[in-house]
XYZ file of C-alpha atoms in Angstrom:
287
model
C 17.257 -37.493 14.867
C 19.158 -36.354 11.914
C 16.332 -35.940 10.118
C 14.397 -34.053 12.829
C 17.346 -31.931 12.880
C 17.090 -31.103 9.111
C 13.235 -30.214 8.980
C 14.388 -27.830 12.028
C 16.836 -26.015 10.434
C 15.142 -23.691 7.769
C 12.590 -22.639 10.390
C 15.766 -21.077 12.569
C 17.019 -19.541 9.181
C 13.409 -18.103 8.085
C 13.263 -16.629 11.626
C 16.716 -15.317 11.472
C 15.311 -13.683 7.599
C 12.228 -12.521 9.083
C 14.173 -10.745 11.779
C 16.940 -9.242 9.824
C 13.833 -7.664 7.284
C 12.273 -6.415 10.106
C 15.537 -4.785 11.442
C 16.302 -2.819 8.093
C 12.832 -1.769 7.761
C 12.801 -0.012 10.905
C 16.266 1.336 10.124
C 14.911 2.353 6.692
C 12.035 3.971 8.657
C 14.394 6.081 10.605
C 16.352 7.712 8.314
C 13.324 8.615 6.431
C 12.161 10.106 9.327
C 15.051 11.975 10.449
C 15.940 13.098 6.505
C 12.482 14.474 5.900
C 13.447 17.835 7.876
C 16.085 18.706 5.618
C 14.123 17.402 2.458
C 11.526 19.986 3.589
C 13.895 22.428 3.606
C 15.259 21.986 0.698
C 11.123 22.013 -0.906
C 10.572 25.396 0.494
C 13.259 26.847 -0.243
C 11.680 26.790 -3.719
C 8.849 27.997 -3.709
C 7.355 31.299 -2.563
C 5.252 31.831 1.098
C 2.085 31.390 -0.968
C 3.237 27.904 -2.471
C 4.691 26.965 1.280
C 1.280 27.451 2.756
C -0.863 26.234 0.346
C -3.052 23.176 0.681
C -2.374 20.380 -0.280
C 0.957 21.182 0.486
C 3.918 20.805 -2.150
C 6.104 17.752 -1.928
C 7.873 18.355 -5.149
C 10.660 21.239 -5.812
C 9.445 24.277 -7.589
C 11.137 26.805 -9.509
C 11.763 30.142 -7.065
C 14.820 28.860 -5.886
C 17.336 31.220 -8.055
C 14.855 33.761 -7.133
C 14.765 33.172 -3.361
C 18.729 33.352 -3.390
C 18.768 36.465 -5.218
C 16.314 38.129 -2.352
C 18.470 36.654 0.580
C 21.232 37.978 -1.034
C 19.724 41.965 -1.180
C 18.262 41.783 2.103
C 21.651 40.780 3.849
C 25.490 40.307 3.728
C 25.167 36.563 3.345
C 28.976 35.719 2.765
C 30.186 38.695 5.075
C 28.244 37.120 7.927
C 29.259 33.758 6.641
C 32.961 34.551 6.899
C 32.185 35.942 10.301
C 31.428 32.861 11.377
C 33.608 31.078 9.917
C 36.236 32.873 11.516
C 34.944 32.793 15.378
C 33.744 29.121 14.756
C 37.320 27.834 12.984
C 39.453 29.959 15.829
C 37.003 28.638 18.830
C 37.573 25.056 17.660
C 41.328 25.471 17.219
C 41.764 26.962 20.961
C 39.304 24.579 22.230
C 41.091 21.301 20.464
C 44.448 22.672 22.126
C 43.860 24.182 25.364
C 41.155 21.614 26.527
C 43.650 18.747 25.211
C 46.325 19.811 27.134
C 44.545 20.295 30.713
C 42.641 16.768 29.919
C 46.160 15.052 29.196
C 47.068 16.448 32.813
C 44.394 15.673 34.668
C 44.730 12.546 32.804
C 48.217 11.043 33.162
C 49.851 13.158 35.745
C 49.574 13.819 39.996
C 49.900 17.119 41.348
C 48.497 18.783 44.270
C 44.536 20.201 44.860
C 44.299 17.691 41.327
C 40.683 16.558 43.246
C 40.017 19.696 43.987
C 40.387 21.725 40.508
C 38.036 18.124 39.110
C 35.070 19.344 41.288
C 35.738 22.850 40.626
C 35.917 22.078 36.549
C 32.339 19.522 37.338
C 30.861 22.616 39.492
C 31.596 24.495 36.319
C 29.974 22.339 34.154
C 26.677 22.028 35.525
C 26.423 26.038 35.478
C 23.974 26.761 32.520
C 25.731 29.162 30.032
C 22.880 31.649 29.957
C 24.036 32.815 33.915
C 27.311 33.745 32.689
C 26.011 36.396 30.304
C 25.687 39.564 32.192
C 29.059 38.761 34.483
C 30.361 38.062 30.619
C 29.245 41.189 29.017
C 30.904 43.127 32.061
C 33.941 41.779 31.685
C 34.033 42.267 27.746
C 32.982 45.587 27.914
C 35.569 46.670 30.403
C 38.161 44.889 28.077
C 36.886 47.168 25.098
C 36.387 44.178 22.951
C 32.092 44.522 22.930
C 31.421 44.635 18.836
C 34.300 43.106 17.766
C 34.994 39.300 16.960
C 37.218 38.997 20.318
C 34.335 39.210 22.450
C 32.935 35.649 20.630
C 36.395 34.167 20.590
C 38.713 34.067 23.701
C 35.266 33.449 26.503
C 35.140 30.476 24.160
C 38.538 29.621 23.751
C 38.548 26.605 26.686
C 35.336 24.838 28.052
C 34.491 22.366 30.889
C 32.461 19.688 28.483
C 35.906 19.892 26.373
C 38.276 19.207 29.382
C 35.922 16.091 30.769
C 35.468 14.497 27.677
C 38.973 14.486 26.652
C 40.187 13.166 30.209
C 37.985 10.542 30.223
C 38.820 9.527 26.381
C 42.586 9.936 27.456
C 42.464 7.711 30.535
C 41.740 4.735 28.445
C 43.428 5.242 25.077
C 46.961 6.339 26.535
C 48.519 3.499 27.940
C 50.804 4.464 31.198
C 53.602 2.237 29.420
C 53.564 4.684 26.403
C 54.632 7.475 28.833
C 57.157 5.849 30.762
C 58.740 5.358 27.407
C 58.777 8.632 26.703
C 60.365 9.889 29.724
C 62.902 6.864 29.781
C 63.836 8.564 26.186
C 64.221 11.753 27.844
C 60.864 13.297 26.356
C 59.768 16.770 27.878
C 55.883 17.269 28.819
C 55.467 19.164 25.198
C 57.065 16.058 23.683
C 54.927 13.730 25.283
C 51.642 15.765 24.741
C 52.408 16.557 21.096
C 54.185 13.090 19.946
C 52.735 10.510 22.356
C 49.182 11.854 23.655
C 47.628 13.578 20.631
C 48.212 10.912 17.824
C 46.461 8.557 19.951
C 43.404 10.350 20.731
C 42.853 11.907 17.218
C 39.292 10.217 16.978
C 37.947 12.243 20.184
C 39.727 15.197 19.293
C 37.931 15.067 16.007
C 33.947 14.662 17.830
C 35.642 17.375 19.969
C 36.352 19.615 16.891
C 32.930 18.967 15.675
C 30.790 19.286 18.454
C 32.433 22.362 19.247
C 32.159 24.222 15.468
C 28.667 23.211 15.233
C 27.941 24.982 18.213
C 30.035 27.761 17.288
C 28.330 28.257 14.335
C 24.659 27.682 15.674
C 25.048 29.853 18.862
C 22.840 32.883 18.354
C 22.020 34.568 21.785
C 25.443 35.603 22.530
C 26.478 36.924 19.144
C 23.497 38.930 19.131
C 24.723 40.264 22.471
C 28.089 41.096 21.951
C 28.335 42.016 18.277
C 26.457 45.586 18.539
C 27.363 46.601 15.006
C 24.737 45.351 12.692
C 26.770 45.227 9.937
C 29.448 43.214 11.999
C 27.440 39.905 12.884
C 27.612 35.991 12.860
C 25.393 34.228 10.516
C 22.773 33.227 12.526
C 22.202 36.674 13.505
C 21.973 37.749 10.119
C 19.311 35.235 9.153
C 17.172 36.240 11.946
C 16.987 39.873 10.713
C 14.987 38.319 7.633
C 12.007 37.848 9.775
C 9.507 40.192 9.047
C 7.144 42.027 11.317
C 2.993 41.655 10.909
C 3.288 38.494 8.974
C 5.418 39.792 6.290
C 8.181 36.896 6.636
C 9.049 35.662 2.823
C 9.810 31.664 4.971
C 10.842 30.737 0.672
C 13.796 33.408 1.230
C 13.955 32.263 4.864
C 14.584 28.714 4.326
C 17.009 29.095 1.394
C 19.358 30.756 3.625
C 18.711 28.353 6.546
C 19.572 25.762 3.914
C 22.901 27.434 2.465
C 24.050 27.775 6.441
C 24.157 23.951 6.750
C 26.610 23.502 3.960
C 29.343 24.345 5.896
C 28.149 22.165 8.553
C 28.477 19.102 6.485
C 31.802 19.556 5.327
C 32.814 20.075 8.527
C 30.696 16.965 9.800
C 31.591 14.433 6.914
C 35.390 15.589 7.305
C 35.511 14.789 10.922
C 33.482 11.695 10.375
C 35.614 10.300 8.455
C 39.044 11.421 10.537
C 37.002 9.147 13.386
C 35.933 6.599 11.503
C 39.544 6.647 9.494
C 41.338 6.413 13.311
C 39.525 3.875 14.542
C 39.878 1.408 11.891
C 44.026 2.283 12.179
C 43.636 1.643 15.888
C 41.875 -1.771 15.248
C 44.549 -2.734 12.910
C 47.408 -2.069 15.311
């Protein structure tokens, strides 16, 4: 028997091999698949729209990428619409991480009256596409006085439904009740608990929070274009659609290059709060 057992053995290991192979080589196969977008944008953003459409097509990088900059750069405000951006996406995430925080911690951890009812409302809320709210939105802005100017993006953006659920349901099962009887036993006000108990704990959900809510910030397109009637005076995204061409005179080489530079802020944000979860996490596993 102890032999049979022995001659039994390596055919359980080579299995277990031949499985584990298989398993990185579809893994392999995925993020090849899922790179190759961005390696093709980074091809065509140098070379020219004769080169981009050429056949076969070009796999390797060519040499009009200086030259592809240097047009994107004269055919629109590339770092004024960049800080534009910047600014509406960094002071949407910052009211966002705060105000949706602090209604999630009280929905969370604390009774009050109609607390059922506000839930449903905040659900009803949520299912609402975003593209309904536009006209009511633009009304209200323009009434305000604040159509063409960055307020319009910010402060309708400032607190949102998706931000309040998530955040409840992350704070239901990180925050321990204990923590917050603590807290009060040490006379801790609501601010106190929120700032010193709640938001240490949840730092990994506030960070997806922060950037789920920048990248859409800084990808959103219809609204800017809406609400920012100043040419001159717009978001990024609107600025890179005014390189489109009309009758099929689109340079795509000049096109793509500034697609490309627009994504760099993306992953600093995106390996910074990557790491802030992953960072948590591992702290959280330890305690």
């Amino acid at each position: 028997m102890a032999f049979l057992q022995g001659t039994r053995r390596p055919k359980g290991i080579r299995g277990d091999r031949s499985r584990g192979i298989a398993l990185h080589v579809s893994l392999i196969l995925g993020v090849l698949l899922s790179a190759f977008p961005f390696y093709w944008a980074v091809i065509m953003s140098t070379h020219t729209s004769s080169e981009i459409f050429s056949y076969p097509p070009k796999l390797l990088p060519g040499s009009h990428f200086l030259e592809n900059v240097r047009s994107l750069f004269d055919n629109i405000d590339f770092f004024g619409s960049m800080f534009n951006s910047v600014l509406v996406a960094g002071s949407v995430t910052f009211l966002v991480l705060f105000f949706d925080s602090l209604a999630a911690f009280v929905f969370a951890k604390f009774h009050f009256p109609g607390k059922n009812v506000l839930f449903a409302l905040l659900m009803a809320i949520f299912m609402v596409p975003a593209q309904l709210a536009a006209i009511p939105q633009f009304v209200i802005m323009a009434k305000l006085g604040w159509i063409g100017s960055m307020t319009a993006l910010i402060v309708p953006a400032a607190a949102n439904a998706f931000g309040i659920f998530w955040m409840r349901q992350y704070m239901k099962s990180a925050i321990h009740d204990e923590l917050l009887d603590a807290s009060r036993i040490d006379g801790a006000s609501f601010l106190r608990q929120y700032w010193h108990v709640a938001l240490p704990v949840v730092r990994p959900g506030l960070a997806f929070l922060g950037i789920f809510t920048f990248m859409g910030q800084w990808n959103d397109y219809a609204w800017p274009l809406i609400a920012l009637t100043n040419p001159n005076n717009v978001t990024l995204q609107v600025a890179l659609s005014q390189l489109n061409g009309t009758h099929g005179t689109t340079d795509y080489g000049m096109v793509m290059t500034g697609a490309l530079l627009a994504l760099v802020p993306l992953l600093i944000v995106f390996a910074v709060g990557a790491k802030q979860i992953i960072g948590d996490l591992g702290k959280g596993a330890i305690r």
